[in-house]
Coordinates of C-alpha atoms in Angstrom, one line a residue:
X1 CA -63.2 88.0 -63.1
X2 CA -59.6 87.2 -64.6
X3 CA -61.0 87.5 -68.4
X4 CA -62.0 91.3 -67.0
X5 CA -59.2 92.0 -65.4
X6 CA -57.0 90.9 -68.1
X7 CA -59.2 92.8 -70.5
X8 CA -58.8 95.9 -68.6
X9 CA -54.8 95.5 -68.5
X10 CA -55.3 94.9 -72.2
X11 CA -57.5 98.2 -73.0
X12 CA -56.0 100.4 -70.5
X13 CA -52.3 101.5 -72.5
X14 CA -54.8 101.9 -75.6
X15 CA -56.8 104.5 -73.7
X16 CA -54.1 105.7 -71.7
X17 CA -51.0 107.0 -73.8
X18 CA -48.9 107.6 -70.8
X19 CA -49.6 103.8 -70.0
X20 CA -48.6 102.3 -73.3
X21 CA -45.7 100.6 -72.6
X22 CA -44.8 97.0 -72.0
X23 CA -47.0 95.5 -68.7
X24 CA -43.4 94.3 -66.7
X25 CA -41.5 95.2 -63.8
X26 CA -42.9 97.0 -61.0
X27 CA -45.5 99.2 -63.1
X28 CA -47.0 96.0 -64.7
X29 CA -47.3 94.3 -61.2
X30 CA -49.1 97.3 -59.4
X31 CA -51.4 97.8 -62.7
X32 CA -52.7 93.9 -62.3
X33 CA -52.9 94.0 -58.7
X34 CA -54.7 97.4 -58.6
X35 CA -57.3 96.3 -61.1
X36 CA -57.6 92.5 -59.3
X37 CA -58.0 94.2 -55.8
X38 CA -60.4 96.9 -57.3
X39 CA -62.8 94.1 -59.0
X40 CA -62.4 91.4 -55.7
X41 CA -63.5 94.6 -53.2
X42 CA -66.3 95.8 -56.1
X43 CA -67.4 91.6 -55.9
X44 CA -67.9 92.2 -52.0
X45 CA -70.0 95.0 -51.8
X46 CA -73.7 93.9 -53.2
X47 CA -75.8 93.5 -50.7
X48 CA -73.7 95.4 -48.0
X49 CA -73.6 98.3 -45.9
X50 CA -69.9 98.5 -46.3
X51 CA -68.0 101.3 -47.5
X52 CA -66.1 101.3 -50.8
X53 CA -62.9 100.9 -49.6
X54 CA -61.5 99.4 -46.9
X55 CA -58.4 101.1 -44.8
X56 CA -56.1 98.3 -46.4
X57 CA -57.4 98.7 -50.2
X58 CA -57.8 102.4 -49.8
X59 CA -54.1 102.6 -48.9
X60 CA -53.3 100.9 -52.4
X61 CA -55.2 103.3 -54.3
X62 CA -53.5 106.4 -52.3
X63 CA -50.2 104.8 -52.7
X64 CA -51.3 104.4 -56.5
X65 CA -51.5 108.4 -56.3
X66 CA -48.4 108.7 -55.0
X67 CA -46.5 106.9 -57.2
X68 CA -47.9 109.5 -59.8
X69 CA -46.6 112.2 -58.2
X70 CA -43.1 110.2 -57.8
X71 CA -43.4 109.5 -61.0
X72 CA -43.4 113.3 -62.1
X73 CA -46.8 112.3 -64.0
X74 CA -50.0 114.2 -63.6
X75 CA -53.3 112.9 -62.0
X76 CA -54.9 112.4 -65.3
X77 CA -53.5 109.6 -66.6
X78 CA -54.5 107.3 -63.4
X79 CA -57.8 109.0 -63.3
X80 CA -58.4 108.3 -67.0
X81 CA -57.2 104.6 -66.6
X82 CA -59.6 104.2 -63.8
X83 CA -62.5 105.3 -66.5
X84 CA -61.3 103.2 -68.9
X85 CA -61.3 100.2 -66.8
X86 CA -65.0 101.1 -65.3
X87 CA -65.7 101.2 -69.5
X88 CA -64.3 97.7 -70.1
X89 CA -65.9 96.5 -66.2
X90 CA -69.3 97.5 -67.2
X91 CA -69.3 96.2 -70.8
X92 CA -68.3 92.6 -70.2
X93 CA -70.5 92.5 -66.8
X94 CA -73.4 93.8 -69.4
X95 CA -72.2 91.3 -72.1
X96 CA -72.2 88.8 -69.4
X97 CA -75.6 89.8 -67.8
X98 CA -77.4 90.1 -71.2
X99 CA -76.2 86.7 -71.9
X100 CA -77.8 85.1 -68.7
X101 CA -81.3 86.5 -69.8
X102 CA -81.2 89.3 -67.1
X103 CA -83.3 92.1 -68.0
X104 CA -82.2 95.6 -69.1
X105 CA -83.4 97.1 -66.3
X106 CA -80.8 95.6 -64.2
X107 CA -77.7 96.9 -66.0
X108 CA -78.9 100.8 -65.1
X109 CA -78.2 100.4 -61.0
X110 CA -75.3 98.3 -61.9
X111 CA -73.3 100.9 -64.3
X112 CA -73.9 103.7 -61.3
X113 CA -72.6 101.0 -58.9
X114 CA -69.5 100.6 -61.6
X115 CA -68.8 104.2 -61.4
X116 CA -69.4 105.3 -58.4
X117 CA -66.8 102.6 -57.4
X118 CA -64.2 104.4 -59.7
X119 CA -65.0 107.7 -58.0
X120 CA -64.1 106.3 -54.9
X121 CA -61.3 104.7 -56.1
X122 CA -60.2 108.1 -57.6
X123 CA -60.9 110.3 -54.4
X124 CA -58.4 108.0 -53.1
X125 CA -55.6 108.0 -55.3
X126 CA -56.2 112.0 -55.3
X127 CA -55.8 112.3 -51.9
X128 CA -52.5 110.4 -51.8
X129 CA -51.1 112.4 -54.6
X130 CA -52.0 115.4 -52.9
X131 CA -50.3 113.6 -49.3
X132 CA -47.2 113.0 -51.3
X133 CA -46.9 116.3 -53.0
X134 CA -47.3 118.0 -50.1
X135 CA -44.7 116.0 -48.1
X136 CA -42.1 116.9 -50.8
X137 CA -43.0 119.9 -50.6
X138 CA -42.8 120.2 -47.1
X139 CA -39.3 118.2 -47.4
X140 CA -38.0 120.6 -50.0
X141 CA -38.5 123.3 -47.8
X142 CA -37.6 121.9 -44.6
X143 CA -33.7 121.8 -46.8
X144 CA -33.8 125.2 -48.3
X145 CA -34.4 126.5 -44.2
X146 CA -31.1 123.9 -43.2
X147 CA -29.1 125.1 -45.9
X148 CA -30.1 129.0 -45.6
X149 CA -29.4 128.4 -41.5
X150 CA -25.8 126.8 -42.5
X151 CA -25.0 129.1 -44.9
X152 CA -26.2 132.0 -42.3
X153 CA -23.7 130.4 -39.7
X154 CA -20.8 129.6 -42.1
X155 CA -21.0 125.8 -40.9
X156 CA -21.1 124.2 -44.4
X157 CA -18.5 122.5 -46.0
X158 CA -17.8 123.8 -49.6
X159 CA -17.5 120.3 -50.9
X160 CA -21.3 119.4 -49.9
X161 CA -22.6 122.8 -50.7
X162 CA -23.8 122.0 -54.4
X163 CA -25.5 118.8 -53.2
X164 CA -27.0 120.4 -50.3
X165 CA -28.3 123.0 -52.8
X166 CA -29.9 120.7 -55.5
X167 CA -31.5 119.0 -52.6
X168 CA -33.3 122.0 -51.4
X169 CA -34.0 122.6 -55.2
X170 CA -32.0 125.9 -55.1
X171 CA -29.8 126.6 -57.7
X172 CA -26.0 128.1 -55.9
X173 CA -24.7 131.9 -57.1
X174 CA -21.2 132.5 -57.2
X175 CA -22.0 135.2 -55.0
X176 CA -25.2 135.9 -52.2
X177 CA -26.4 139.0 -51.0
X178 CA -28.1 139.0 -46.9
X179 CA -31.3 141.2 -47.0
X180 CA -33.0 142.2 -43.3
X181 CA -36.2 142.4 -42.9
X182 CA -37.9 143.2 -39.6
X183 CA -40.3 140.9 -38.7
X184 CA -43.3 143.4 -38.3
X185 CA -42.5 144.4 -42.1
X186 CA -42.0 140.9 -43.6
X187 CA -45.2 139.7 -44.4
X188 CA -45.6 137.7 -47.7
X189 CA -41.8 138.2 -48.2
X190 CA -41.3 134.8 -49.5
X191 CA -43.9 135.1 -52.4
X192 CA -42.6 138.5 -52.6
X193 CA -38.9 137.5 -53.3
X194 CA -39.8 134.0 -55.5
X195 CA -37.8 130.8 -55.2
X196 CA -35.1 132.1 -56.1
X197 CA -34.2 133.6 -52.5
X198 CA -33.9 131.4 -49.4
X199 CA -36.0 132.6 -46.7
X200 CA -35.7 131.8 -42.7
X201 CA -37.8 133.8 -39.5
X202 CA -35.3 134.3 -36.9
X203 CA -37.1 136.0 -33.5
X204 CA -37.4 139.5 -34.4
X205 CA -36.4 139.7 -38.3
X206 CA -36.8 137.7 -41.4
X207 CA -33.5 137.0 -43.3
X208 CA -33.3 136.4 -47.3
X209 CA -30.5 135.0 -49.1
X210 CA -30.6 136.5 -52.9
X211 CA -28.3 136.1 -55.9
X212 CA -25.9 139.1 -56.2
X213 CA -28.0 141.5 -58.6
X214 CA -25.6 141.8 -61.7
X215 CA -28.0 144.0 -63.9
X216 CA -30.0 147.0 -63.1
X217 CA -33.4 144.7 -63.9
X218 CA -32.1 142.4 -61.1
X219 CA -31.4 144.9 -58.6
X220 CA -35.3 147.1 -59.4
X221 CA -37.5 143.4 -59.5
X222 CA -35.5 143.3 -55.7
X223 CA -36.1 146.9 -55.0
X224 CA -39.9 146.5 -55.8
X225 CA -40.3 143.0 -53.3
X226 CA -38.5 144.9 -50.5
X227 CA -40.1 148.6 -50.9
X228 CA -41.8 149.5 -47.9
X229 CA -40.2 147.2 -45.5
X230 CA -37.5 149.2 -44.2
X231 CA -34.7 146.1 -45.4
X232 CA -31.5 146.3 -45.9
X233 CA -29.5 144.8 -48.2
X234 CA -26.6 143.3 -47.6
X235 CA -22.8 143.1 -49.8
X236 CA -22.4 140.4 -52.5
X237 CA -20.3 137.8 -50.7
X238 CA -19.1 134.0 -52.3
X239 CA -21.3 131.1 -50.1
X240 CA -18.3 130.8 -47.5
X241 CA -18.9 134.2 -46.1
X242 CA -22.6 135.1 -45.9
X243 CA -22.0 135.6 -42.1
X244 CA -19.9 138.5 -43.0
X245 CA -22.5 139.7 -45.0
X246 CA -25.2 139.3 -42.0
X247 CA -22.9 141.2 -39.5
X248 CA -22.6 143.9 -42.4
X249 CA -26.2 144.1 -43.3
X250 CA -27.4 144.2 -39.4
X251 CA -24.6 146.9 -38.8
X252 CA -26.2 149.3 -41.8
X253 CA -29.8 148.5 -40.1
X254 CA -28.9 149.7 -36.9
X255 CA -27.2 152.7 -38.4
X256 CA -29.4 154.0 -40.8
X257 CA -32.3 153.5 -37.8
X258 CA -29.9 156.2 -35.8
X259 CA -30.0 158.4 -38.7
X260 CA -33.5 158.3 -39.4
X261 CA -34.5 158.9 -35.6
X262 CA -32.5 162.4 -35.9
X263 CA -34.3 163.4 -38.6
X264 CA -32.3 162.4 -41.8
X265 CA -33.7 160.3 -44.8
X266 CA -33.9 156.6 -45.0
X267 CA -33.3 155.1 -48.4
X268 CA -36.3 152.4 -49.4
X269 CA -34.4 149.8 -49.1
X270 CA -31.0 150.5 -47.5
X271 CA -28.3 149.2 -48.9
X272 CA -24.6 148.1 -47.3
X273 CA -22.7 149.6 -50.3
X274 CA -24.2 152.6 -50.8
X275 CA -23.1 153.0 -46.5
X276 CA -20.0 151.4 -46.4
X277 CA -17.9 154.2 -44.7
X278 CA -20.6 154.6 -42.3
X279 CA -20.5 151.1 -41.6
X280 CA -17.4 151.2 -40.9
X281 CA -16.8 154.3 -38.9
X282 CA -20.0 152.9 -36.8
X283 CA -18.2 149.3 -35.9
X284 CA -15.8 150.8 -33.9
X285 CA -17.4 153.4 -31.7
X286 CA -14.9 153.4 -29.2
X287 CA -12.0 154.8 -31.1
X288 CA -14.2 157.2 -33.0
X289 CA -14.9 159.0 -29.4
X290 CA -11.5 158.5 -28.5
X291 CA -10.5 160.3 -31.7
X292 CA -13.2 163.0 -31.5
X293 CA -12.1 164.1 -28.3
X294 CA -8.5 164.7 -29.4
X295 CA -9.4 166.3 -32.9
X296 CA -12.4 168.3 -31.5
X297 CA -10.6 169.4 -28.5
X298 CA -9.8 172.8 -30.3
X299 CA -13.8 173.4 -30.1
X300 CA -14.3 173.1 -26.8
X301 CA -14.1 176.8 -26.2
X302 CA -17.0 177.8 -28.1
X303 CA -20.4 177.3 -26.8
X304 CA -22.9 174.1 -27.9
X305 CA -25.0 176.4 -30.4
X306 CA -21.4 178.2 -32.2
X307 CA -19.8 174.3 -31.4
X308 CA -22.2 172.7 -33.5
X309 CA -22.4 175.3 -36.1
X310 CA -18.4 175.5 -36.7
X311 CA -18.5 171.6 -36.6
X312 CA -21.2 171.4 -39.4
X313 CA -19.1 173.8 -41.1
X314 CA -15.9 172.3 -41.3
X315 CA -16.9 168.7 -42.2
X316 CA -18.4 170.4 -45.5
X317 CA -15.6 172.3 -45.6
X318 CA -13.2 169.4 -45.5
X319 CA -16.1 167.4 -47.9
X320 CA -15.3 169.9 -50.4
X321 CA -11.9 170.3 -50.2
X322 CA -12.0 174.2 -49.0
X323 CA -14.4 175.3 -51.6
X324 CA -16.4 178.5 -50.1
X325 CA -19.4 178.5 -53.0
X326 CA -20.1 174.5 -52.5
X327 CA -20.4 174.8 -48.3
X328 CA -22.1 177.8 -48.2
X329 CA -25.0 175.8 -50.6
X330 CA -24.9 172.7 -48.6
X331 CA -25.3 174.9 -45.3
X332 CA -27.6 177.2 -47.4
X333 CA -25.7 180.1 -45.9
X334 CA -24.1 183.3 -47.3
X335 CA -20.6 182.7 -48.4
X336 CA -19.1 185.1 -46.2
X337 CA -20.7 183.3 -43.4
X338 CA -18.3 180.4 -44.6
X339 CA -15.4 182.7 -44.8
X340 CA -16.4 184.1 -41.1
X341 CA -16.4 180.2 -39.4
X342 CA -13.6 179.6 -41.3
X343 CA -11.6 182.2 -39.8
X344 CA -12.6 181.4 -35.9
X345 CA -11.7 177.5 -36.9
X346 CA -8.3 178.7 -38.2
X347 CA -8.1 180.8 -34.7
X348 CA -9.1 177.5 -33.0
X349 CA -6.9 174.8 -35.0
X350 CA -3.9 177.1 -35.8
X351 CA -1.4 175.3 -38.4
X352 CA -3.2 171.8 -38.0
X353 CA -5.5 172.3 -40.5
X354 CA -3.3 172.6 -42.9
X355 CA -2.1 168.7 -41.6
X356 CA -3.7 166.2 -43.9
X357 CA -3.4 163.9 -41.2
X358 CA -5.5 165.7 -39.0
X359 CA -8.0 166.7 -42.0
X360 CA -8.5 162.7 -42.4
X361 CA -9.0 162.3 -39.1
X362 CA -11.4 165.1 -38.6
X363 CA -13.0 164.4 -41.5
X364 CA -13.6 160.8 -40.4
X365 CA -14.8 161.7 -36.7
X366 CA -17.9 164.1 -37.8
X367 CA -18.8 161.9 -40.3
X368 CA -19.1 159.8 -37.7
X369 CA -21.7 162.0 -36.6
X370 CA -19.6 163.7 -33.6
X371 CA -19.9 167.2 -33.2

């Protein structure tokens, strides 16, 4: 048995290129003791009913696989060392055999018993490269969910942040944009975004961290993974203040959610810049109403119907800075209509609508969306 195990050490970096290098250290210890434990077991087995492998020498072939996969090597090269070493097994048992006077006959069952040794011994070290490469994987994205829940609640230390984030295998933008997704609308949102996006399911949303888009490429490969899923996308923000860009991103949900239920167009996705007066007109409700019922005071004599209609009337008017032609088209109205409203709002307002002041103000209130 040693003259065939050292033949096998001997033949296996010549088969093998990924194995040709000197036979030392830890890789030339586990290659002789994987070959001597593989040809003691194989010794064992004639005239059994035993399996293969045992629990303890399976675990030596799994952990051969994972090495591999530690190693950053593919499966092939063990799997062809293992042939190459059934090759040199069966031609010195043969040599051996034929040397004794046993009959050729004999040497058929023997080479199947040779090899369907190495397939057991390969089904072993598959399934613990498979174990191990699934554990990683599992590991690398049990760290890209810590470091997307840290970064979500502003609890990580900017010193540790690039280590956190080569750990997790992510590599960290200047600058990261929150997208929303609600949950019922997130499916396959992970494949959908790629790797280079952070992921994590709260209860009722999915949340993505995504580089800032930079070029109009960027920002159409992320319109096309969120289309249909009714996301929002939140403001470019450095790594210290993605929470600000989560409260932003949530705000712009809620709103454009409003605007949609009365009746007005949702953009495909949403996004926080494109909204960022509503945003922040919406964050502070209170003071809105407060101010609309000062600066809308003056239409409290009309009726809801003529209300509404002088309300609608002057925001555009105020939108377009008192030009008839423009406000008549965006209320698709005659212009003399325009002139007549304009003339009872004067009646209503007096001299304060010449106040830029109150024009601000009003202006802010309805678009605020109070009438």
């Amino acid at each position: 048995m040693d003259e065939i195990v050292t033949e096998i050490i001997t033949m296996v970096p010549r088969d093998v290129p990924e194995y040709a290098r000197p036979m030392e250290g830890r890789f030339g210890m586990g290659l002789h003791r994987g070959v001597a434990i593989a040809m003691q077991r194989f010794l064992e087995l004639p005239g059994t009913a035993e399996p293969a492998l045992g629990p303890d020498s399976r675990r030596v072939y799994a952990e051969l696989g994972r090495g591999e996969y530690r190693s950053g090597r593919q499966l092939g090269a063990l799997l062809g060392a293992y042939r190459s070493g059934a090759r040199v097994t069966y031609r010195c048992v043969a040599r051996i055999a034929v040397a004794r006077g046993e009959s050729a006959e004999a040497l058929v069952p023997l080479g199947e018993s040779i090899f369907a040794y190495i397939d057991e011994l390969s089904a072993a070290s598959v399934e613990g490269y498979a174990d191990e490469q699934n554990a990683q994987a599992g590991e690398v994205e049990r760290r890209r969910g810590e470091l997307a829940g840290l970064l979500l609640r502003g609890r990580v230390e900017l010193g540790d942040l690039p280590q956190a984030a080569a750990a997790a295998g992510w590599p960290l933008p200047e600058e990261i944009a929150v997208v929303v997704v609600p949950r019922e609308h997130a499916s396959g949102l992970r494949i959908a975004l790629g790797r280079s996006s952070l992921v994590l399911q709260r209860d009722e949303e999915m949340l993505a961290l995504v580089p800032a888009t930079t070029t109009s490429r960027a920002r159409n490969d992320l319109e096309r993974a969120l289309r249909g899923r009714r996301a929002a996308v939140g403001p470019p923000r450095p790594p210290a203040q993605v929470p600000e860009s989560l409260r932003l991103t949530r705000l712009t949900l809620a709103r454009a959610d409003e605007a949609e239920a009365q009746g007005m167009p949702r953009p495909d996705p949403v996004y926080v810049q494109d909204h960022s007066v509503d945003v922040a007109l919406a964050s502070e409700p209170g003071l809105m109403t407060d101010l609309a019922r000062v600066r809308l005071a003056p239409l409290d004599r009309f009726g809801p119907a003529t209300r509404a209609r002088l309300a609608q009337t002057l925001y555009h008017w105020l939108l377009h800075w008192g030009q008839r032609q423009p406000v008549a088209e965006a209320l698709s109205v005659h212009p003399q209509t325009v002139g007549y409203r304009l003339a009872q709002l004067r009646e209503a307002y007096g001299p304060e609508l010449d106040d830029p002041k109150v024009r601000l103000e009003l202006l802010l209130v309805l678009r605020a969306g109070h009438r």
